[in-house]
XYZ file of C-alpha atoms in Angstrom:
675
model
C 13.344 -30.570 -4.725
C 10.376 -31.253 -6.982
C 11.182 -32.243 -10.039
C 7.583 -33.269 -11.086
C 7.154 -29.738 -11.718
C 10.474 -29.433 -13.729
C 9.288 -32.416 -15.952
C 5.363 -30.761 -16.159
C 6.217 -27.715 -16.921
C 9.397 -28.204 -18.909
C 10.857 -24.756 -20.575
C 8.640 -23.184 -17.718
C 10.468 -23.482 -14.875
C 13.838 -22.647 -13.045
C 15.715 -23.649 -10.156
C 15.240 -20.363 -7.897
C 18.187 -21.247 -5.575
C 20.457 -20.710 -9.021
C 19.219 -17.170 -9.024
C 20.325 -15.532 -6.126
C 23.461 -13.888 -6.055
C 24.033 -13.945 -9.828
C 26.298 -10.509 -9.761
C 23.747 -9.328 -12.037
C 21.338 -7.255 -9.878
C 21.304 -4.656 -12.304
C 18.833 -6.601 -14.698
C 15.329 -7.306 -14.170
C 15.077 -11.021 -12.198
C 12.350 -11.956 -15.196
C 15.897 -11.370 -17.452
C 18.272 -13.187 -15.597
C 15.895 -16.220 -14.983
C 15.019 -16.301 -19.037
C 19.032 -16.528 -19.536
C 19.559 -19.131 -16.877
C 16.512 -21.178 -18.441
C 18.092 -20.978 -21.691
C 21.771 -20.811 -21.827
C 22.586 -22.482 -18.324
C 22.490 -26.524 -17.459
C 21.908 -27.691 -14.259
C 25.290 -29.358 -14.499
C 27.595 -27.328 -15.829
C 25.536 -24.727 -14.478
C 28.568 -22.002 -12.881
C 30.662 -22.064 -15.660
C 27.375 -21.352 -18.057
C 26.394 -18.920 -15.646
C 29.803 -17.224 -15.496
C 29.344 -17.412 -19.604
C 25.868 -15.338 -19.145
C 27.035 -12.816 -17.149
C 30.312 -11.663 -18.841
C 27.981 -11.398 -22.355
C 25.892 -9.651 -20.308
C 28.296 -6.995 -18.793
C 29.992 -6.721 -22.314
C 26.664 -5.691 -23.873
C 24.844 -4.211 -21.083
C 24.577 -0.362 -21.613
C 25.158 1.853 -18.271
C 23.814 4.958 -18.747
C 26.915 7.061 -18.577
C 28.205 5.414 -21.837
C 25.096 6.471 -24.045
C 26.901 8.792 -25.956
C 30.333 6.252 -26.372
C 27.795 3.901 -27.425
C 26.363 6.004 -29.984
C 29.504 7.207 -31.622
C 30.240 3.984 -31.975
C 27.656 3.058 -33.740
C 27.860 5.545 -36.412
C 31.722 4.713 -36.700
C 31.267 1.148 -36.773
C 27.941 0.876 -38.604
C 26.668 -1.688 -36.330
C 26.339 -2.742 -32.971
C 24.747 -4.976 -30.492
C 23.519 -3.773 -27.137
C 21.492 -5.605 -24.166
C 18.513 -3.037 -23.262
C 14.649 -2.672 -22.578
C 12.831 -1.677 -25.691
C 9.773 -0.412 -26.782
C 7.489 0.136 -29.510
C 5.028 3.240 -30.407
C 2.977 3.569 -33.245
C 3.333 7.309 -34.775
C -0.241 7.654 -36.943
C 0.924 10.679 -38.392
C 3.531 9.500 -40.220
C 2.387 5.722 -40.665
C 5.605 4.191 -39.002
C 6.492 2.573 -35.731
C 9.466 4.047 -33.804
C 11.514 1.711 -31.067
C 12.694 3.786 -27.933
C 15.938 2.352 -26.030
C 16.866 4.531 -23.289
C 20.002 2.554 -22.706
C 21.435 5.244 -25.649
C 19.144 7.782 -25.210
C 17.151 7.091 -28.501
C 12.991 7.478 -29.132
C 13.416 7.729 -33.162
C 15.182 3.885 -33.970
C 13.625 2.417 -37.397
C 12.149 -0.736 -36.579
C 11.188 -3.623 -39.503
C 7.100 -4.001 -38.710
C 7.815 -7.920 -39.062
C 9.459 -7.663 -35.422
C 6.813 -5.779 -34.347
C 4.684 -8.128 -35.501
C 6.408 -11.074 -34.102
C 6.478 -9.541 -30.749
C 3.399 -7.903 -30.174
C 4.375 -7.046 -26.186
C 7.095 -4.093 -27.572
C 3.938 -1.884 -27.721
C 2.575 -2.727 -24.152
C 5.947 -1.573 -21.471
C 8.910 -3.346 -23.744
C 10.767 -5.942 -23.861
C 14.293 -6.855 -23.036
C 17.067 -8.815 -24.973
C 19.670 -8.676 -27.526
C 18.950 -5.608 -30.538
C 21.347 -5.769 -33.317
C 21.751 -1.933 -34.123
C 23.258 0.099 -37.834
C 23.290 3.446 -38.738
C 22.272 5.207 -41.885
C 22.206 8.788 -42.182
C 19.876 8.184 -45.387
C 16.940 7.545 -43.293
C 14.531 10.840 -43.206
C 11.733 10.881 -41.810
C 9.557 14.268 -41.523
C 12.748 16.266 -42.704
C 14.846 14.857 -39.938
C 17.531 12.643 -40.327
C 16.846 9.296 -38.139
C 20.254 7.126 -38.449
C 19.563 4.728 -35.933
C 17.736 1.151 -37.304
C 17.209 -2.265 -35.820
C 18.158 -5.337 -37.628
C 17.906 -8.430 -35.415
C 15.905 -8.525 -31.720
C 16.025 -11.670 -29.683
C 13.855 -10.664 -26.509
C 14.813 -12.514 -23.710
C 11.362 -12.909 -22.009
C 8.819 -15.548 -22.705
C 6.757 -13.556 -25.980
C 4.131 -16.669 -26.331
C 1.569 -17.844 -23.341
C -0.744 -21.007 -23.596
C -3.308 -20.550 -20.969
C -5.317 -23.361 -21.350
C -1.962 -25.672 -21.415
C -1.184 -23.575 -17.849
C -4.708 -24.401 -16.663
C -4.455 -27.950 -18.025
C -1.409 -28.963 -16.303
C -2.580 -26.702 -13.079
C -4.985 -30.222 -12.397
C -2.228 -32.098 -12.027
C -1.011 -31.004 -8.619
C -2.954 -30.836 -5.573
C -3.712 -27.379 -3.759
C -0.955 -27.723 -1.291
C 1.316 -28.512 -3.949
C 0.520 -25.656 -6.204
C 0.341 -23.239 -3.227
C 4.389 -24.269 -2.797
C 5.210 -23.888 -6.618
C 3.441 -20.520 -6.598
C 5.223 -19.135 -3.175
C 8.799 -20.632 -4.591
C 7.846 -18.501 -8.078
C 7.348 -15.350 -6.409
C 11.316 -16.024 -4.731
C 10.556 -17.278 -1.688
C 10.735 -20.655 0.304
C 7.627 -22.109 1.376
C 9.066 -24.327 3.722
C 9.850 -21.326 6.054
C 5.682 -20.341 6.513
C 2.278 -21.448 7.709
C -0.047 -22.444 5.628
C -1.950 -18.646 6.485
C 1.309 -16.654 5.430
C 1.336 -18.668 2.563
C -1.300 -17.195 1.801
C -0.868 -13.626 3.169
C 1.781 -13.849 0.646
C -0.186 -15.113 -2.180
C -2.848 -12.021 -1.638
C 0.279 -9.381 -2.841
C -0.787 -11.376 -6.290
C -4.086 -10.015 -6.570
C -3.739 -6.677 -7.986
C -1.505 -8.264 -10.753
C -4.435 -11.246 -11.678
C -7.547 -8.690 -11.114
C -8.516 -6.178 -12.493
C -9.006 -2.302 -10.548
C -8.117 -3.809 -8.017
C -7.747 -1.176 -4.495
C -5.482 -2.991 -1.450
C -3.289 -1.215 1.355
C -0.793 -3.295 3.604
C 0.882 -1.533 6.435
C 3.810 -3.879 7.703
C 7.526 -3.248 9.990
C 10.237 -2.769 7.207
C 12.061 -5.779 5.989
C 8.765 -7.943 5.244
C 9.135 -7.444 1.817
C 6.568 -5.789 0.888
C 7.346 -4.597 -2.678
C 9.478 -6.931 -3.263
C 6.961 -9.545 -5.639
C 6.459 -6.461 -7.650
C 9.432 -5.057 -8.456
C 10.868 -8.856 -9.385
C 7.593 -10.097 -10.746
C 5.879 -8.351 -12.651
C 7.153 -5.670 -15.508
C 3.495 -4.703 -16.151
C 3.488 -3.320 -12.405
C 5.056 -0.046 -11.527
C 6.422 1.005 -8.206
C 6.216 4.824 -6.753
C 8.733 4.437 -3.901
C 8.611 7.875 -2.280
C 9.478 11.376 -4.238
C 6.933 13.678 -5.875
C 3.954 12.182 -8.028
C 1.532 13.748 -9.614
C -1.460 13.940 -12.003
C 0.436 13.725 -15.234
C 2.609 11.265 -14.434
C -0.263 8.963 -12.696
C -2.988 9.830 -15.285
C -2.669 12.181 -18.220
C -0.077 14.839 -19.049
C -2.240 17.736 -20.186
C 0.843 19.136 -22.461
C 1.377 16.260 -24.499
C -1.453 13.868 -24.314
C 0.415 10.602 -23.145
C -1.155 8.380 -21.114
C 0.120 7.805 -17.401
C 1.203 4.627 -15.594
C -2.760 3.949 -14.495
C -3.782 4.072 -18.215
C -0.676 1.590 -19.028
C -0.155 -0.975 -16.148
C -1.689 -3.617 -14.451
C -0.321 -2.707 -10.939
C 0.803 0.763 -9.836
C 2.070 0.725 -6.466
C 2.963 3.267 -4.155
C 5.712 2.626 -1.506
C 6.314 4.403 1.426
C 3.021 5.850 1.045
C 3.411 8.032 3.680
C 6.908 9.809 2.236
C 5.401 10.136 -0.548
C 5.415 13.929 -1.967
C 1.834 14.343 -4.116
C 2.025 17.710 -6.024
C -1.757 18.330 -4.916
C -2.817 16.106 -2.381
C -6.488 17.197 -2.604
C -6.818 16.699 -6.261
C -4.938 13.788 -6.301
C -7.922 11.646 -3.758
C -10.338 13.445 -5.756
C -9.364 11.783 -8.990
C -8.301 8.822 -7.387
C -11.841 8.364 -5.492
C -13.263 8.573 -9.040
C -11.015 6.204 -10.048
C -11.191 3.609 -7.540
C -15.525 3.289 -7.705
C -15.731 3.231 -11.481
C -12.362 3.156 -13.286
C -12.272 5.435 -15.149
C -10.055 9.232 -14.326
C -10.776 12.793 -16.606
C -8.330 14.947 -17.041
C -8.800 18.037 -19.011
C -11.527 17.245 -21.504
C -10.477 13.516 -21.735
C -12.559 10.894 -19.901
C -10.304 7.659 -19.770
C -11.365 3.558 -18.709
C -8.057 1.875 -17.383
C -7.490 -1.242 -15.619
C -4.329 -0.668 -13.662
C -5.020 -1.856 -10.164
C -3.878 0.194 -7.111
C -1.497 -0.950 -4.017
C -0.615 1.390 -1.286
C 2.680 0.313 0.601
C 3.434 1.655 4.017
C 5.045 0.949 7.530
C 3.630 0.572 10.074
C 4.988 -0.594 13.992
C 4.432 -3.563 16.102
C 4.120 -4.684 19.530
C 4.179 -8.430 19.687
C 2.543 -9.349 16.732
C 0.089 -6.896 16.477
C -0.087 -3.378 15.299
C 0.711 -1.168 18.205
C -1.297 -0.280 20.672
C -0.522 3.318 20.153
C -2.446 3.119 17.182
C -6.231 3.817 17.334
C -6.996 2.998 14.230
C -4.858 1.183 11.739
C -5.290 3.476 8.755
C -3.031 6.126 11.116
C 0.365 5.304 9.356
C -1.247 6.647 5.785
C -0.760 10.523 5.094
C -3.144 12.364 6.667
C -4.969 13.384 3.273
C -5.664 9.629 2.566
C -7.522 9.106 6.191
C -10.607 10.233 3.862
C -13.299 8.735 4.729
C -14.831 8.013 1.062
C -11.035 7.038 0.109
C -10.802 4.303 2.399
C -14.289 2.920 1.664
C -13.234 2.112 -2.060
C -10.375 -0.008 -0.714
C -10.871 -3.192 -1.380
C -8.548 -5.677 1.070
C -6.188 -4.581 3.911
C -3.573 -7.625 4.243
C -2.306 -7.845 7.574
C 1.666 -7.482 6.689
C 2.283 -7.600 10.241
C 2.016 -11.372 10.054
C 4.470 -12.187 7.384
C 8.134 -12.956 8.581
C 10.768 -10.141 8.220
C 13.057 -11.901 4.906
C 16.390 -13.211 5.717
C 18.822 -14.917 3.890
C 17.061 -18.563 4.552
C 13.671 -16.925 2.846
C 14.874 -17.324 -0.401
C 13.596 -20.133 -2.516
C 15.520 -22.829 -2.927
C 13.322 -25.461 -5.166
C 12.073 -24.986 -8.865
C 9.207 -21.771 -9.659
C 8.036 -20.282 -12.552
C 10.282 -18.545 -14.508
C 9.132 -15.210 -13.289
C 8.799 -13.129 -17.459
C 6.265 -16.454 -17.632
C 4.690 -16.081 -14.595
C 4.078 -12.521 -15.038
C 2.304 -13.159 -18.374
C 0.536 -15.915 -16.994
C -0.902 -13.734 -14.365
C -1.626 -10.985 -17.171
C -3.275 -13.412 -19.343
C -5.905 -14.213 -16.132
C -6.865 -10.914 -15.415
C -9.580 -11.351 -18.551
C -11.138 -14.590 -16.990
C -14.408 -14.699 -14.372
C -13.654 -17.817 -12.345
C -16.278 -16.805 -10.221
C -19.300 -17.106 -12.634
C -19.907 -20.737 -12.065
C -19.060 -20.859 -8.405
C -21.578 -17.909 -7.644
C -25.004 -20.078 -7.061
C -22.904 -21.806 -4.810
C -22.484 -19.110 -1.987
C -24.257 -16.246 -0.792
C -22.376 -13.030 1.594
C -24.379 -12.563 4.678
C -23.673 -10.412 7.576
C -23.654 -12.374 10.555
C -24.009 -9.045 12.738
C -27.779 -8.248 11.275
C -26.878 -5.006 11.773
C -29.757 -2.146 10.042
C -27.524 -1.462 7.203
C -25.841 -4.977 6.237
C -23.265 -5.261 3.720
C -23.292 -2.615 1.243
C -22.660 -2.859 -2.171
C -18.554 -2.032 -1.868
C -18.472 -4.635 0.444
C -19.686 -7.369 -1.942
C -17.484 -6.079 -4.220
C -15.065 -5.783 -2.426
C -15.130 -9.393 -1.224
C -16.121 -11.251 -4.402
C -13.052 -9.070 -6.366
C -10.665 -10.349 -3.851
C -12.018 -13.709 -4.088
C -11.871 -13.667 -8.009
C -8.282 -12.930 -7.579
C -7.783 -15.880 -5.174
C -9.439 -18.447 -7.148
C -7.236 -17.096 -10.330
C -4.157 -17.885 -8.598
C -5.274 -21.251 -6.615
C -7.898 -22.744 -9.141
C -7.604 -21.343 -12.343
C -8.965 -24.274 -13.762
C -12.126 -24.490 -11.711
C -12.339 -27.220 -9.622
C -12.703 -26.696 -5.869
C -14.680 -28.156 -2.995
C -16.693 -26.397 -0.723
C -14.525 -26.293 2.042
C -11.452 -24.736 -0.285
C -14.169 -22.342 -1.648
C -15.332 -21.325 2.254
C -11.421 -20.728 2.738
C -11.271 -18.484 0.169
C -14.225 -16.681 0.804
C -13.524 -16.580 4.414
C -10.099 -14.920 3.662
C -11.846 -12.488 1.119
C -14.284 -11.713 4.262
C -11.320 -10.694 6.253
C -9.639 -8.775 4.072
C -12.146 -6.406 4.063
C -13.768 -7.112 7.355
C -10.444 -5.239 8.395
C -11.183 -1.765 6.643
C -14.515 -1.755 7.720
C -13.724 -1.917 11.471
C -11.421 1.152 10.747
C -14.572 2.837 9.272
C -16.281 2.161 11.985
C -13.690 3.702 14.478
C -13.437 6.774 12.355
C -16.643 7.257 11.752
C -19.077 5.449 13.944
C -22.139 6.780 12.976
C -21.653 6.462 9.316
C -20.330 2.594 9.663
C -21.979 -0.060 11.560
C -19.706 -2.711 13.462
C -20.608 -5.721 10.307
C -19.834 -8.723 10.590
C -18.417 -9.919 7.005
C -19.465 -13.768 6.387
C -20.598 -16.236 3.818
C -23.406 -19.164 3.613
C -22.654 -22.209 1.725
C -25.888 -22.921 -0.112
C -25.705 -26.709 0.201
C -25.131 -27.292 3.365
C -26.339 -24.072 5.019
C -23.560 -23.489 6.530
C -22.513 -19.634 7.626
C -19.211 -18.681 8.387
C -17.119 -15.353 9.285
C -14.051 -14.801 9.871
C -11.719 -13.365 12.769
C -9.237 -10.853 12.780
C -6.798 -11.226 15.386
C -6.202 -7.877 15.706
C -9.614 -7.326 17.192
C -8.774 -8.229 19.875
C -5.831 -5.416 20.814
C -6.270 -3.270 23.557
C -5.203 0.134 23.545
C -3.908 1.177 27.001
C -2.316 4.600 28.451
C -0.035 4.827 30.757
C -0.621 7.630 33.356
C 1.796 10.228 34.859
C 3.318 8.352 38.081
C 3.592 11.796 39.412
C 2.339 15.522 38.853
C 4.692 16.756 35.751
C 5.437 19.987 33.438
C 3.141 19.918 30.095
C 1.856 16.504 30.887
C -2.164 16.844 30.850
C -5.106 14.029 31.106
C -7.535 14.561 28.769
C -10.606 12.446 27.554
C -11.873 10.599 24.427
C -14.985 8.626 23.078
C -15.006 6.785 19.898
C -18.849 5.115 19.426
C -19.488 3.436 22.589
C -15.979 3.349 24.611
C -14.345 6.377 26.015
C -10.386 6.847 26.204
C -8.013 8.327 27.935
C -5.498 10.559 25.908
C -2.526 11.541 27.010
C -0.982 15.020 26.032
C 2.417 16.207 26.692
C 4.066 19.824 25.650
C 7.453 21.071 25.733
C 8.778 24.894 25.317
C 11.950 25.218 23.713
C 13.853 27.905 22.304
C 12.562 29.484 18.890
C 10.584 32.132 17.259
C 7.201 31.271 17.643
C 5.917 27.670 16.007
C 3.650 25.312 16.979
C 4.591 21.636 16.228
C 1.829 19.546 16.278
C 2.875 15.593 16.956
C 1.771 12.064 16.714
C -1.992 11.347 15.820
C -3.381 14.917 15.526
C -5.635 15.756 12.700
C -7.681 18.533 11.504
C -10.635 18.826 14.384
C -7.640 19.049 17.060
C -5.595 21.481 15.158
C -8.437 23.853 15.425
C -8.201 23.281 18.873
C -4.285 23.934 19.262
C -5.103 26.931 17.196
C -7.958 28.809 19.381
C -5.777 27.678 22.328
C -2.806 29.582 20.866
C -5.099 32.612 20.541
C -6.795 32.700 23.878
C -2.817 32.188 25.712
C -1.842 35.166 23.333
C -4.322 37.700 24.389
C -4.506 36.693 28.093
C -0.931 36.116 28.745
C -0.939 38.985 31.051
C -3.447 37.299 33.909
C -2.163 33.968 33.030
C 1.610 35.331 34.172
C 3.456 34.657 31.147
C 5.184 36.926 29.682
C 3.412 38.782 26.011
C 6.226 38.285 23.732
C 6.808 34.221 24.732
C 5.476 33.823 21.169
C 8.525 35.522 19.773
C 10.850 33.516 21.865
C 9.863 30.114 21.890
C 8.270 26.890 20.069
C 5.982 24.538 21.508
C 5.662 21.401 20.619
C 2.058 19.234 21.389
C 2.530 15.598 21.240
C -0.705 13.365 21.135
C 1.091 10.448 22.509
C -0.826 6.964 22.857
C -4.522 7.842 21.981
C -6.945 7.370 20.335
C -9.096 9.902 18.509
C -12.408 9.494 16.201
C -11.541 12.030 13.336
C -14.638 13.997 14.256
C -15.735 15.905 17.161
C -13.559 18.052 19.648
C -13.245 17.495 23.215
C -9.518 18.858 23.781
C -9.659 22.337 23.876
C -9.172 22.393 27.689
C -6.858 20.121 28.307
C -4.433 21.838 25.290
C -4.800 25.108 27.178
C -4.085 23.285 30.784
C -0.397 21.373 28.638
C 0.738 25.003 27.393
C 0.179 26.938 30.305
C 2.028 24.379 32.507
C 4.803 24.065 30.232
C 5.170 27.269 29.215
C 4.792 28.589 33.358
C 7.073 25.488 34.433
C 4.147 24.684 36.655
C 3.393 20.741 36.908
C -0.474 19.366 36.413
C -1.906 16.604 38.711
C -1.640 13.280 37.871
C -4.636 11.766 39.238
C -6.922 14.321 37.505
C -8.297 14.242 34.100
C -10.537 16.661 31.938
C -12.640 17.202 28.563
C -14.387 20.234 27.089
C -14.012 22.842 24.148
C -12.961 26.455 24.669
C -13.568 29.573 22.809
C -10.976 31.990 22.127
C -12.304 34.066 24.813
C -11.805 31.111 27.738
C -15.050 29.827 27.511
C -15.584 26.101 28.368
C -17.947 24.867 25.632
C -19.888 21.335 26.047
C -19.335 18.150 24.227
C -20.750 14.599 23.583
C -19.632 11.180 24.966
C -19.549 12.443 28.610
C -20.799 8.908 30.323
C -18.293 6.755 28.638
C -15.378 9.559 29.222
C -15.965 9.200 32.548
C -16.245 5.408 32.464
C -12.770 5.835 31.157
C -11.597 7.817 34.068
C -12.958 5.404 36.445
C -11.368 2.734 35.265
C -8.216 4.422 34.551
C -8.263 4.664 38.314
C -8.067 9.432 38.027
C -9.675 10.616 41.134
C -11.439 13.705 39.879
C -12.727 14.611 36.161
C -12.912 18.528 35.338
C -16.489 18.651 32.660
C -17.831 21.531 31.121
C -20.548 22.833 33.376
C -23.390 22.427 30.666
C -22.128 18.465 30.967
C -22.872 17.504 34.406
C -26.809 16.778 34.168
C -24.996 13.975 31.427
C -23.348 12.433 34.201
C -26.660 11.517 36.167
C -27.096 8.242 34.689
C -23.761 6.938 35.597
C -23.944 4.453 38.096
C -23.457 4.940 41.401
C -20.152 3.874 42.340
C -18.175 5.605 39.734
C -20.199 8.662 41.140
C -19.041 7.727 44.573
C -15.830 7.200 43.967
C -15.103 10.074 41.234
C -15.275 13.421 41.613
C -16.770 15.718 38.627
C -15.880 19.173 39.202
C -17.574 21.275 36.564
C -16.648 24.837 34.871
C -17.365 27.326 32.843
C -14.267 29.300 32.089
C -10.940 28.117 31.594
C -9.384 29.947 34.591
C -11.424 27.608 36.597
C -9.762 24.495 34.974
C -6.371 26.085 35.341
C -7.209 26.666 39.025
C -7.860 23.164 39.911
C -5.240 21.435 37.404
C -2.101 22.846 39.226
C -0.200 21.007 41.323
């Protein structure tokens, strides 16, 4: 155990091992740690902690007890409670009012001396012991406001000396300091690699950097929101549920500023399960805010500094994202998979590299008291560590693409680097080697975003290689992303099967195999899209349904099938760019197969879009698609007749091995597809 930290940062560190399983988990960690530091001695910790817990349980007001406590205060004229209190200035009355949600009271008289002594009460509130009295003669605006605060003892650090923090940072090596920060976040650094420590600290970036936009997708139980819930009371976690513009930005009815305007960070947990009242309006407002830190609601345009964090679950295969994902934004809800929105993200944290939290994952050494660390991070938002370092490096595109680095690329990298410098080198002393490490990690976080943008819109986003050049030595370097080697494999059906069809797609310069599965069940005509099916693919499904409905007799299908059956359409293990329709014929074939219970050949693939009259339309990327079919070992490809000439430039070994069959109508497709 490193007692040197305890000596140097006396009164600001706590033995984190004592803060676990305290029996008072209903209180924020910063409250518990403050009490442990102030009222518990190392030698008599358990006896002292027992007294603290007893005191907390005696004075803490649970929601169901609010009215009973209000009655008690009225009858006894005084009482002390442990709760969170916020203060606001009502300028029309020239008066401060306290709000104590624990007793359901928003108009508590509070002396101005307390507000001046603890200004943090005005920005998010503070936890502490509140001495209350009751005086029915207190009348304001012709209303009786009887509850009065006579004294307030906070459970949080109220004064922060940032200069002292910066000076003392210089007494530790980088490795010691990183371990100290990891302990302060509540984890055991001994169980993490050097890279995992840096990645974990990246979760702090939204807390030290203004207007920082980050996404983290990771397996479950990796503690994606543990830090935000336990370390900072300046952050707000939205965990699923409903999110509205009024809650996040401005309530037009009351004029109250929402979470984005009052917090350091707003965290959207379980983003795939969050219900947004108006997704399109949300994305529109969010895009503007992520770009220039302003948002408009009604006639108001407001400037805010909250960082935005989007957190969700992602399946893995080994140590990498599962091969079923074509791009790494797929776990996000469809309405967020918008290019303009994604391009405004400064970083993509690879949460799949962080280990799951286990009982031994938590810190067993000294770390900063949570509320002290929270306040330090809040103060660091005002600093600019890049100013003096900027002449030492340049950001470059080592792929030398025509577009090069965009303004958003540069801004993202610099904001990430700024945040990491605030965390690791707040005192400003850093070697070129350490600076390169910081910059490469910053490039990596943005490179991951750019890679996905290239997959989603290859014509708009070149495949850049973000890197850094150190001016003193001329050395250039770029990060390597482990997931770039991830290969998406699609297994072909072992034998002809009902409802299973092989399609083809193209993304950028590469073709890919698609595997569709269709299943018919009793129902009332619902079409149930599953898997990675996006807008353009849904349009193909709509056209397929219309064709089958109008040609049921010719197809040998009951004309009332859509009154008695549902069809599930699953896109399994496939990579599809957001635009570029080419799956119409595949979807029709799979649906007809499922409705007629006729198996589809497993050695044949197809591509082409359809009209509602059954004509097969030409599509793009024919050579890449045929190449993918050849590499998969297929024997025949059905393609639009107008596309046959596009295949002429392929090598002879492909054309000699793979049969290319041109088709003009869906009838021709079905005649070749079924066994």
